[in-house]
Amino acid sequence: MAKVGVLVVSMCLVLPAVGLNAAEKKESAGAKLFQQHCASCHPDGGNIIKPTITLRMKNLEARGVKTAEAIIGKMRNPGPGMIRFDAKTISDKDAKEIAQYVLDTFK
């Protein structure tokens, strides 16, 4: 009976940790890259430099930015106030991940 008790206690300690690890793995590459490169100026899709120009879909569409390719275009050749992210800084693959994350997240 003691062995069963030890087994139950062990499982109770291990299973929550496994669940946490699985939750961490669900974060997309785009989310991680956005946090690394974009979130400091665009927290929660906002904009600390120009608060009226957010990453929300309504705001993006008003500026003609409707696709991942258009978002990447803004990353590569931004307007005043935003730093330029060339392909050496953020690869094309990573830029696509970020753009898709923006489209999926900030609706």
PDB file of C-alpha atoms in Angstrom, residues 54-102:
ATOM      1  CA  THR A  54      -1.722  50.095 -33.966  1.00  0.00           C
ATOM      2  CA  LEU A  55      -1.460  46.539 -35.242  1.00  0.00           C
ATOM      3  CA  ARG A  56      -5.207  45.983 -34.862  1.00  0.00           C
ATOM      4  CA  MET A  57      -6.805  44.708 -38.070  1.00  0.00           C
ATOM      5  CA  LYS A  58      -9.084  47.744 -38.445  1.00  0.00           C
ATOM      6  CA  ASN A  59      -6.080  50.057 -38.249  1.00  0.00           C
ATOM      7  CA  LEU A  60      -3.922  47.929 -40.558  1.00  0.00           C
ATOM      8  CA  GLU A  61      -6.648  47.698 -43.188  1.00  0.00           C
ATOM      9  CA  ALA A  62      -7.217  51.465 -43.046  1.00  0.00           C
ATOM     10  CA  ARG A  63      -3.571  51.838 -44.107  1.00  0.00           C
ATOM     11  CA  GLY A  64      -3.875  49.205 -46.872  1.00  0.00           C
ATOM     12  CA  VAL A  65      -2.069  46.500 -44.898  1.00  0.00           C
ATOM     13  CA  LYS A  66      -4.230  43.397 -45.311  1.00  0.00           C
ATOM     14  CA  THR A  67      -1.838  40.500 -45.877  1.00  0.00           C
ATOM     15  CA  ALA A  68       1.241  38.940 -44.335  1.00  0.00           C
ATOM     16  CA  GLU A  69       3.228  40.200 -47.329  1.00  0.00           C
ATOM     17  CA  ALA A  70       2.077  43.754 -46.660  1.00  0.00           C
ATOM     18  CA  ILE A  71       3.112  43.486 -43.009  1.00  0.00           C
ATOM     19  CA  ILE A  72       6.515  42.201 -44.067  1.00  0.00           C
ATOM     20  CA  GLY A  73       6.743  45.150 -46.460  1.00  0.00           C
ATOM     21  CA  LYS A  74       6.210  47.505 -43.504  1.00  0.00           C
ATOM     22  CA  MET A  75       8.857  45.640 -41.515  1.00  0.00           C
ATOM     23  CA  ARG A  76      11.348  45.946 -44.362  1.00  0.00           C
ATOM     24  CA  ASN A  77      10.504  49.553 -45.321  1.00  0.00           C
ATOM     25  CA  PRO A  78       8.704  51.225 -42.411  1.00  0.00           C
ATOM     26  CA  GLY A  79       7.622  54.793 -42.117  1.00  0.00           C
ATOM     27  CA  PRO A  80       9.062  57.371 -39.737  1.00  0.00           C
ATOM     28  CA  GLY A  81       9.325  56.257 -36.135  1.00  0.00           C
ATOM     29  CA  MET A  82       9.896  52.534 -36.755  1.00  0.00           C
ATOM     30  CA  ILE A  83      13.231  50.828 -37.155  1.00  0.00           C
ATOM     31  CA  ARG A  84      13.885  48.887 -40.344  1.00  0.00           C
ATOM     32  CA  PHE A  85      14.074  45.098 -40.052  1.00  0.00           C
ATOM     33  CA  ASP A  86      16.065  43.886 -43.043  1.00  0.00           C
ATOM     34  CA  ALA A  87      16.503  40.212 -43.960  1.00  0.00           C
ATOM     35  CA  LYS A  88      19.786  40.083 -42.034  1.00  0.00           C
ATOM     36  CA  THR A  89      18.016  41.151 -38.848  1.00  0.00           C
ATOM     37  CA  ILE A  90      14.864  39.057 -39.330  1.00  0.00           C
ATOM     38  CA  SER A  91      14.943  36.311 -41.948  1.00  0.00           C
ATOM     39  CA  ASP A  92      12.145  36.054 -44.499  1.00  0.00           C
ATOM     40  CA  LYS A  93      10.902  32.886 -42.775  1.00  0.00           C
ATOM     41  CA  ASP A  94      10.819  34.610 -39.379  1.00  0.00           C
ATOM     42  CA  ALA A  95       9.195  37.719 -40.854  1.00  0.00           C
ATOM     43  CA  LYS A  96       6.402  35.511 -42.236  1.00  0.00           C
ATOM     44  CA  GLU A  97       5.930  33.947 -38.793  1.00  0.00           C
ATOM     45  CA  ILE A  98       5.662  37.390 -37.190  1.00  0.00           C
ATOM     46  CA  ALA A  99       3.274  38.670 -39.857  1.00  0.00           C
ATOM     47  CA  GLN A 100       0.984  35.671 -39.492  1.00  0.00           C
ATOM     48  CA  TYR A 101       1.051  36.070 -35.719  1.00  0.00           C
ATOM     49  CA  VAL A 102      -0.013  39.713 -36.081  1.00  0.00           C
TER      50      VAL A 102
END
